[in-house]
Amino acid sequence: MEGKIFFTHHDIRDGEKRALARLHTHGADDDMVELLMLLNSHDNYYTTSSCSGRIVLLSIPCIGAKRAAEFVGKWHFEVDKAEILAAIAEWRARHRSGYLWLMAQSPVLHVSYADIDCARTLLTLAITAGFKYSGIKSITGERVMVKILSTERMDVPIGREGVMFCGEQYLEFILTIANSLLVRGKTKLLS
Amino acid sequence: MEGKIFFTHHDIRDGEKRALARLHTHGADDDMVELLMLLNSHDNYYTTSSCSGRIVLLSIPCIGAKRAAEFVGKWHFEVDKAEILAAIAEWRARHRSGYLWLMAQSPVLHVSYADIDCARTLLTLAITAGFKYSGIKSITGERVMVKILSTERMDVPIGREGVMFCGEQYLEFILTIANSLLVRGKTKLLS
């Protein structure tokens, strides 16, 4: 993603500078570029972390310990069984402790505003457009952070300590659903 | 839940009256009673829909059609395999179309405030206490709605059109995880 689109702001504060620098450095997945260009072309708000939706294999040491989780695989597009099986094989070889989860995650954007009325308008628009898990995450003295999140989601534990608890037929079944959720979320984002 | 705890307010508006009447009519699951008593004893805010966390079997006609979903089973406490299998047998006999999902859902509360500063304080407290999916859901002229939500969650598709796609061993595996998530969420709520 080109950095220039993030630097059209007239009055960039320190926090904003850091957020935009992070985006410039790390880029964004391709399905988000157009939307991020639009959002970041405005003067009184900017985006921070965002994702157009993805399918992930996550290794979690114990129930609820998401902070200590490690990605085993991460795809921003539809994925086939062979790719999943290859990633699982790697997990079995290298990460034999903890739980393995297959997840489908919906699009998410964080938008920072200087103005609560604008933030409220975006929140209402987002919920009306089907991003029903959206909300204002924080209101500090100077900024309002809106999280825009849709509902497409699947969180499936599939293995523990190197042992798979489901067969290939079941894996195919949930992978079809994960891909459908991914496409549905991206379609909502881009429509 | 006793209705009297909801009617200590001095200045109850129409919307508030309706929300409190709904709570009075429908009650709340037992694990929420103490917290709801505390929240509803204050004058400038009240709770609407809330749940202490639950495990559900949900029949969904097609991917993403959550509004048309039907509960096949719903438990606010740890559940054993026999209860799940009995509910699945009923689904197979009666709901042969669509997808069957086993879900663990974390505690959720909706709190309506007249004052955005109080709402902001609650939101910060909730996130600090581990309810990291909390957010302000709406700001209207008179009220601010805060959703308090934790992170314990599992969303697993297990069958389609009357056919189960997983075996009993896998069902036991995910049920153990669902029960752990449920207990973890409730512990967080009550601590």
Short mmCIF file of C-alpha atoms in Angstrom, two decimals:
data_model
loop_
_atom_site.label_atom_id
_atom_site.label_comp_id
_atom_site.label_asym_id
_atom_site.label_seq_id
_atom_site.Cartn_x
_atom_site.Cartn_y
_atom_site.Cartn_z
CA MET A 1 0.00 0.00 0.00
CA GLU A 2 1.33 3.42 -0.91
CA GLY A 3 2.18 5.60 2.06
CA LYS A 4 1.25 8.86 0.33
CA ILE A 5 -2.46 8.31 0.77
CA PHE A 6 -2.04 8.51 4.52
CA PHE A 7 -0.38 11.90 4.56
CA THR A 8 -3.02 14.27 3.20
CA HIS A 9 -3.85 15.51 6.70
CA HIS A 10 -3.32 19.16 7.54
CA ASP A 11 -3.01 18.85 11.29
CA ILE A 12 -1.31 15.61 12.28
CA ARG A 13 -0.82 15.05 15.99
CA ASP A 14 1.80 12.76 17.49
CA GLY A 15 -0.55 9.79 18.06
CA GLU A 16 -1.88 10.14 14.56
CA LYS A 17 1.64 10.35 13.15
CA ARG A 18 2.57 7.09 14.84
CA ALA A 19 -0.61 5.32 13.67
CA LEU A 20 -0.09 6.41 10.09
CA ALA A 21 3.58 5.48 10.20
CA ARG A 22 2.61 1.97 11.32
CA LEU A 23 0.21 1.63 8.39
CA HIS A 24 2.88 2.93 6.04
CA THR A 25 5.38 0.41 7.36
CA HIS A 26 3.17 -2.66 7.65
CA GLY A 27 0.79 -2.04 4.76
CA ALA A 28 -2.69 -3.57 4.61
CA ASP A 29 -4.20 -6.61 2.94
CA ASP A 30 -5.18 -5.89 -0.66
CA ASP A 31 -8.96 -6.03 -0.15
CA MET A 32 -8.74 -3.06 2.23
CA VAL A 33 -6.70 -0.68 0.09
CA GLU A 34 -9.55 1.17 -1.59
CA LEU A 35 -11.57 1.65 1.58
CA LEU A 36 -8.52 2.76 3.56
CA MET A 37 -7.64 5.24 0.82
CA LEU A 38 -11.11 6.73 1.10
CA LEU A 39 -11.13 6.90 4.90
CA ASN A 40 -7.62 8.30 5.19
CA SER A 41 -8.23 11.00 2.59
CA HIS A 42 -10.40 12.87 5.11
CA ASP A 43 -8.93 15.41 7.47
CA ASN A 44 -10.52 14.67 10.82
CA TYR A 45 -10.10 10.92 11.06
CA TYR A 46 -7.67 8.12 10.29
CA THR A 47 -7.59 4.33 10.49
CA THR A 48 -5.35 2.22 12.69
CA SER A 49 -5.36 -1.62 12.63
CA SER A 50 -7.61 -3.19 10.02
CA CYS A 51 -8.21 -6.48 8.25
CA SER A 52 -10.53 -7.43 5.38
CA GLY A 53 -11.30 -10.78 7.00
CA ARG A 54 -9.19 -13.90 7.20
CA ILE A 55 -8.98 -17.58 7.96
CA VAL A 56 -6.40 -18.48 10.59
CA LEU A 57 -4.92 -21.50 12.29
CA LEU A 58 -4.01 -20.42 15.81
CA SER A 59 -2.01 -22.30 18.45
CA ILE A 60 -3.22 -21.31 21.94
CA PRO A 61 -1.27 -22.62 24.99
CA CYS A 62 -4.41 -23.01 27.17
CA ILE A 63 -8.08 -22.04 27.15
CA GLY A 64 -8.47 -18.27 27.01
CA ALA A 65 -4.74 -17.47 26.67
CA LYS A 66 -5.17 -15.60 23.40
CA ARG A 67 -2.35 -13.16 24.15
CA ALA A 68 0.12 -16.03 24.11
CA ALA A 69 -1.32 -17.44 20.88
CA GLU A 70 0.82 -18.09 17.80
CA PHE A 71 -0.27 -18.08 14.18
CA VAL A 72 0.25 -21.44 12.46
CA GLY A 73 -1.36 -20.19 9.23
CA LYS A 74 -3.09 -17.01 8.06
CA TRP A 75 -4.98 -16.47 4.79
CA HIS A 76 -6.82 -13.36 3.56
CA PHE A 77 -8.40 -15.37 0.73
CA GLU A 78 -10.26 -18.67 0.30
CA VAL A 79 -8.06 -21.55 1.31
CA ASP A 80 -8.09 -25.18 0.21
CA LYS A 81 -7.73 -28.31 2.29
CA ALA A 82 -4.19 -29.03 1.06
CA GLU A 83 -2.93 -25.70 2.43
CA ILE A 84 -4.63 -26.28 5.76
CA LEU A 85 -3.26 -29.82 6.01
CA ALA A 86 0.26 -28.60 5.24
CA ALA A 87 0.03 -25.99 8.01
CA ILE A 88 -1.38 -28.58 10.43
CA ALA A 89 1.50 -30.92 9.61
CA GLU A 90 3.92 -28.13 10.47
CA TRP A 91 2.10 -27.49 13.78
CA ARG A 92 2.28 -31.19 14.64
CA ALA A 93 5.99 -31.16 13.92
CA ARG A 94 6.83 -27.93 15.74
CA HIS A 95 4.08 -26.85 18.16
CA ARG A 96 3.04 -29.98 19.98
CA SER A 97 1.72 -28.20 23.10
CA GLY A 98 -1.57 -26.35 23.52
CA TYR A 99 -4.70 -26.20 21.40
CA LEU A 100 -5.04 -25.70 17.65
CA TRP A 101 -8.03 -23.61 16.48
CA LEU A 102 -9.33 -23.00 12.97
CA MET A 103 -11.01 -19.61 12.81
CA ALA A 104 -12.82 -17.48 10.26
CA GLN A 105 -12.70 -13.80 11.18
CA SER A 106 -14.83 -11.02 9.73
CA PRO A 107 -13.58 -7.66 8.43
CA VAL A 108 -12.45 -5.24 11.13
CA LEU A 109 -11.44 -1.57 11.00
CA HIS A 110 -10.45 0.85 13.73
CA VAL A 111 -11.17 4.49 12.91
CA SER A 112 -9.98 7.34 15.13
CA TYR A 113 -12.00 10.57 15.20
CA ALA A 114 -11.47 13.98 16.74
CA ASP A 115 -15.23 14.51 16.92
CA ILE A 116 -17.79 12.34 18.76
CA ASP A 117 -20.66 13.36 16.47
CA CYS A 118 -18.77 12.10 13.40
CA ALA A 119 -17.87 8.91 15.28
CA ARG A 120 -21.52 8.38 16.16
CA THR A 121 -22.57 8.87 12.55
CA LEU A 122 -20.04 6.29 11.34
CA LEU A 123 -21.16 3.84 14.03
CA THR A 124 -24.80 4.15 12.98
CA LEU A 125 -23.88 3.73 9.30
CA ALA A 126 -21.73 0.69 10.05
CA ILE A 127 -24.42 -1.09 12.08
CA THR A 128 -27.04 -0.29 9.43
CA ALA A 129 -24.71 -1.74 6.75
CA GLY A 130 -24.56 -5.06 8.63
CA PHE A 131 -21.43 -4.51 10.74
CA LYS A 132 -23.45 -5.31 13.81
CA TYR A 133 -20.58 -5.92 16.22
CA SER A 134 -19.33 -2.35 15.77
CA GLY A 135 -18.91 -0.03 18.74
CA ILE A 136 -16.99 2.88 20.22
CA LYS A 137 -14.01 1.35 22.02
CA SER A 138 -12.65 4.42 23.78
CA ILE A 139 -13.22 8.14 24.27
CA THR A 140 -10.17 10.01 25.46
CA GLY A 141 -9.74 13.76 25.79
CA GLU A 142 -8.91 14.21 22.14
CA ARG A 143 -9.92 11.11 20.20
CA VAL A 144 -12.84 8.70 19.77
CA MET A 145 -11.97 5.21 18.52
CA VAL A 146 -14.65 3.35 16.54
CA LYS A 147 -14.27 -0.37 15.89
CA ILE A 148 -16.16 -1.56 12.82
CA LEU A 149 -16.76 -5.29 12.95
CA SER A 150 -19.05 -7.67 11.14
CA THR A 151 -20.66 -10.88 12.39
CA GLU A 152 -19.11 -13.56 10.17
CA ARG A 153 -17.17 -15.75 12.56
CA MET A 154 -16.22 -19.33 13.26
CA ASP A 155 -14.00 -20.46 16.16
CA VAL A 156 -13.33 -24.19 16.07
CA PRO A 157 -10.86 -26.11 18.27
CA ILE A 158 -9.52 -28.97 16.14
CA GLY A 159 -6.49 -30.38 17.98
CA ARG A 160 -4.50 -30.53 21.20
CA GLU A 161 -0.87 -31.31 21.93
CA GLY A 162 -0.11 -32.43 18.42
CA VAL A 163 -3.17 -34.68 18.17
CA MET A 164 -5.98 -33.87 15.74
CA PHE A 165 -9.47 -34.45 17.16
CA CYS A 166 -11.30 -34.30 13.86
CA GLY A 167 -11.09 -36.24 10.62
CA GLU A 168 -10.58 -34.97 7.07
CA GLN A 169 -14.28 -35.13 6.23
CA TYR A 170 -15.09 -32.81 9.13
CA LEU A 171 -12.18 -30.54 8.21
CA GLU A 172 -13.60 -30.22 4.69
CA PHE A 173 -17.01 -29.42 6.15
CA ILE A 174 -15.79 -26.57 8.38
CA LEU A 175 -13.40 -25.26 5.73
CA THR A 176 -16.29 -24.86 3.28
CA ILE A 177 -18.14 -22.87 5.94
CA ALA A 178 -15.03 -20.80 6.78
CA ASN A 179 -14.58 -19.90 3.10
CA SER A 180 -18.27 -18.95 2.79
CA LEU A 181 -18.02 -16.71 5.86
CA LEU A 182 -14.85 -15.10 4.49
CA VAL A 183 -16.45 -14.33 1.12
CA ARG A 184 -19.61 -13.05 2.79
CA GLY A 185 -17.62 -10.67 5.02
CA LYS A 186 -15.49 -9.34 2.16
CA THR A 187 -18.56 -8.86 -0.04
CA LYS A 188 -20.17 -6.81 2.72
CA LEU A 189 -17.00 -4.74 3.09
CA LEU A 190 -16.65 -4.01 -0.61
CA SER A 191 -20.31 -3.39 -1.45
CA MET B 1 -35.62 -12.22 39.53
CA GLU B 2 -37.71 -9.92 41.70
CA GLY B 3 -39.17 -6.95 39.86
CA LYS B 4 -38.86 -4.58 42.83
CA ILE B 5 -35.14 -4.11 42.36
CA PHE B 6 -35.79 -2.47 39.00
CA PHE B 7 -38.15 0.15 40.30
CA THR B 8 -36.05 2.21 42.69
CA HIS B 9 -35.56 4.94 40.07
CA HIS B 10 -36.85 8.43 40.73
CA ASP B 11 -37.21 9.62 37.18
CA ILE B 12 -38.21 6.81 34.85
CA ARG B 13 -38.76 7.73 31.22
CA ASP B 14 -40.90 5.78 28.77
CA GLY B 15 -38.01 3.85 27.16
CA GLU B 16 -36.64 2.99 30.55
CA LYS B 17 -40.06 1.87 31.76
CA ARG B 18 -40.36 -0.50 28.83
CA ALA B 19 -36.85 -1.92 29.33
CA LEU B 20 -37.43 -2.52 33.02
CA ALA B 21 -40.83 -4.04 32.37
CA ARG B 22 -39.21 -6.50 29.95
CA LEU B 23 -36.67 -7.51 32.58
CA HIS B 24 -39.46 -7.88 35.14
CA THR B 25 -41.42 -10.10 32.77
CA HIS B 26 -38.63 -12.25 31.39
CA GLY B 27 -36.33 -12.40 34.41
CA ALA B 28 -32.61 -13.11 34.14
CA ASP B 29 -30.44 -16.17 34.54
CA ASP B 30 -29.49 -16.80 38.17
CA ASP B 31 -25.79 -15.95 37.83
CA MET B 32 -26.70 -12.37 36.85
CA VAL B 33 -29.11 -11.53 39.65
CA GLU B 34 -26.64 -9.99 42.08
CA LEU B 35 -24.90 -7.87 39.45
CA LEU B 36 -28.19 -6.70 37.95
CA MET B 37 -29.46 -5.78 41.43
CA LEU B 38 -26.38 -3.64 41.93
CA LEU B 39 -26.56 -1.94 38.53
CA ASN B 40 -30.28 -1.30 38.67
CA SER B 41 -30.14 0.18 42.17
CA HIS B 42 -28.52 3.31 40.72
CA ASP B 43 -30.60 6.21 39.53
CA ASN B 44 -28.99 7.24 36.25
CA TYR B 45 -28.62 3.91 34.47
CA TYR B 46 -30.40 0.61 33.94
CA THR B 47 -29.70 -2.69 32.23
CA THR B 48 -31.53 -4.15 29.26
CA SER B 49 -30.73 -7.58 27.77
CA SER B 50 -28.10 -9.57 29.62
CA CYS B 51 -26.77 -13.10 29.95
CA SER B 52 -24.18 -14.64 32.29
CA GLY B 53 -22.80 -16.81 29.50
CA ARG B 54 -24.26 -19.94 27.97
CA ILE B 55 -23.73 -22.97 25.78
CA VAL B 56 -26.18 -23.23 22.89
CA LEU B 57 -27.08 -25.54 20.06
CA LEU B 58 -28.34 -23.36 17.24
CA SER B 59 -30.02 -24.37 13.99
CA ILE B 60 -29.20 -21.85 11.23
CA PRO B 61 -30.95 -22.18 7.84
CA CYS B 62 -27.93 -21.02 5.81
CA ILE B 63 -24.52 -19.41 6.37
CA GLY B 64 -24.90 -16.02 8.02
CA ALA B 65 -28.69 -16.19 8.50
CA LYS B 66 -28.50 -15.75 12.27
CA ARG B 67 -31.78 -13.86 12.45
CA ALA B 68 -33.62 -16.94 11.24
CA ALA B 69 -31.78 -19.20 13.68
CA GLU B 70 -33.62 -21.45 16.15
CA PHE B 71 -32.41 -22.69 19.51
CA VAL B 72 -32.16 -26.48 19.70
CA GLY B 73 -30.70 -26.33 23.23
CA LYS B 74 -29.59 -23.61 25.66
CA TRP B 75 -27.73 -24.06 28.95
CA HIS B 76 -26.50 -21.41 31.43
CA PHE B 77 -24.43 -24.02 33.26
CA GLU B 78 -21.92 -26.76 32.39
CA VAL B 79 -23.52 -29.37 30.20
CA ASP B 80 -22.70 -33.06 29.76
CA LYS B 81 -22.50 -35.09 26.58
CA ALA B 82 -25.76 -36.95 27.24
CA GLU B 83 -27.74 -33.67 27.29
CA ILE B 84 -26.10 -32.50 24.07
CA LEU B 85 -26.72 -35.84 22.36
CA ALA B 86 -30.39 -35.78 23.40
CA ALA B 87 -30.82 -32.28 21.93
CA ILE B 88 -29.01 -33.34 18.74
CA ALA B 89 -31.31 -36.35 18.41
CA GLU B 90 -34.28 -34.02 18.64
CA TRP B 91 -32.77 -31.74 15.97
CA ARG B 92 -32.21 -34.72 13.70
CA ALA B 93 -35.81 -35.76 14.18
CA ARG B 94 -37.39 -32.32 13.78
CA HIS B 95 -35.01 -29.83 12.11
CA ARG B 96 -33.44 -31.64 9.22
CA SER B 97 -32.66 -28.53 7.17
CA GLY B 98 -29.84 -26.04 7.69
CA TYR B 99 -26.72 -26.11 9.83
CA LEU B 100 -26.33 -27.11 13.47
CA TRP B 101 -23.78 -25.10 15.51
CA LEU B 102 -22.48 -25.72 19.03
CA MET B 103 -21.53 -22.40 20.62
CA ALA B 104 -20.09 -21.16 23.89
CA GLN B 105 -21.00 -17.53 24.52
CA SER B 106 -19.41 -15.21 27.07
CA PRO B 107 -21.28 -12.99 29.55
CA VAL B 108 -23.00 -9.97 28.01
CA LEU B 109 -24.73 -6.96 29.57
CA HIS B 110 -26.31 -3.89 28.01
CA VAL B 111 -26.32 -0.83 30.26
CA SER B 112 -28.17 2.35 29.32
CA TYR B 113 -26.84 5.66 30.65
CA ALA B 114 -28.14 9.22 30.60
CA ASP B 115 -24.58 10.54 30.82
CA ILE B 116 -21.71 9.88 28.39
CA ASP B 117 -19.00 10.43 31.02
CA CYS B 118 -20.47 7.68 33.22
CA ALA B 119 -20.78 5.43 30.18
CA ARG B 120 -17.13 6.06 29.32
CA THR B 121 -16.06 5.24 32.87
CA LEU B 122 -17.96 1.94 32.81
CA LEU B 123 -16.48 1.07 29.42
CA THR B 124 -12.92 1.66 30.66
CA LEU B 125 -13.57 -0.38 33.82
CA ALA B 126 -15.09 -3.23 31.79
CA ILE B 127 -12.18 -3.44 29.36
CA THR B 128 -9.66 -3.27 32.21
CA ALA B 129 -11.53 -6.11 33.97
CA GLY B 130 -11.08 -8.35 30.91
CA PHE B 131 -14.35 -7.65 29.07
CA LYS B 132 -12.33 -6.71 26.03
CA TYR B 133 -15.12 -6.88 23.45
CA SER B 134 -17.06 -4.12 25.24
CA GLY B 135 -18.07 -0.94 23.45
CA ILE B 136 -20.60 1.87 23.19
CA LYS B 137 -23.28 0.61 20.80
CA SER B 138 -25.32 3.79 20.37
CA ILE B 139 -25.55 7.41 21.44
CA THR B 140 -28.97 8.93 20.97
CA GLY B 141 -30.16 12.32 22.16
CA GLU B 142 -30.94 11.08 25.64
CA ARG B 143 -29.21 7.76 26.21
CA VAL B 144 -25.85 6.03 25.77
CA MET B 145 -25.92 2.22 25.45
CA VAL B 146 -22.83 0.32 26.63
CA LYS B 147 -22.41 -3.33 25.71
CA ILE B 148 -20.18 -5.24 28.12
CA LEU B 149 -18.84 -8.40 26.52
CA SER B 150 -16.03 -10.79 27.30
CA THR B 151 -13.87 -12.81 24.93
CA GLU B 152 -14.72 -16.42 25.81
CA ARG B 153 -16.28 -17.79 22.67
CA MET B 154 -16.52 -20.91 20.54
CA ASP B 155 -18.59 -21.22 17.34
CA VAL B 156 -18.47 -24.71 15.89
CA PRO B 157 -20.59 -26.04 13.01
CA ILE B 158 -21.23 -29.73 13.73
CA GLY B 159 -23.95 -30.86 11.34
CA ARG B 160 -26.01 -30.11 8.25
CA GLU B 161 -29.45 -31.24 7.11
CA GLY B 162 -29.81 -33.81 9.84
CA VAL B 163 -26.34 -35.29 9.29
CA MET B 164 -23.65 -34.99 11.96
CA PHE B 165 -20.19 -34.23 10.58
CA CYS B 166 -18.27 -35.04 13.73
CA GLY B 167 -17.95 -38.10 15.90
CA GLU B 168 -18.55 -38.51 19.63
CA GLN B 169 -14.86 -38.24 20.51
CA TYR B 170 -14.67 -34.84 18.83
CA LEU B 171 -17.95 -33.77 20.45
CA GLU B 172 -16.49 -34.61 23.87
CA PHE B 173 -13.36 -32.61 23.00
CA ILE B 174 -15.25 -29.43 22.05
CA LEU B 175 -17.74 -29.81 24.90
CA THR B 176 -14.89 -29.84 27.44
CA ILE B 177 -13.60 -26.62 25.89
CA ALA B 178 -17.10 -25.08 25.81
CA ASN B 179 -17.56 -25.85 29.52
CA SER B 180 -14.14 -24.37 30.35
CA LEU B 181 -14.98 -21.18 28.44
CA LEU B 182 -18.35 -20.94 30.20
CA VAL B 183 -16.80 -21.28 33.66
CA ARG B 184 -14.05 -18.83 32.79
CA GLY B 185 -16.58 -16.21 31.62
CA LYS B 186 -18.81 -16.61 34.68
CA THR B 187 -15.80 -16.45 37.01
CA LYS B 188 -14.76 -13.18 35.39
CA LEU B 189 -18.31 -11.84 35.74
CA LEU B 190 -18.65 -12.73 39.42
CA SER B 191 -15.14 -11.81 40.59
#
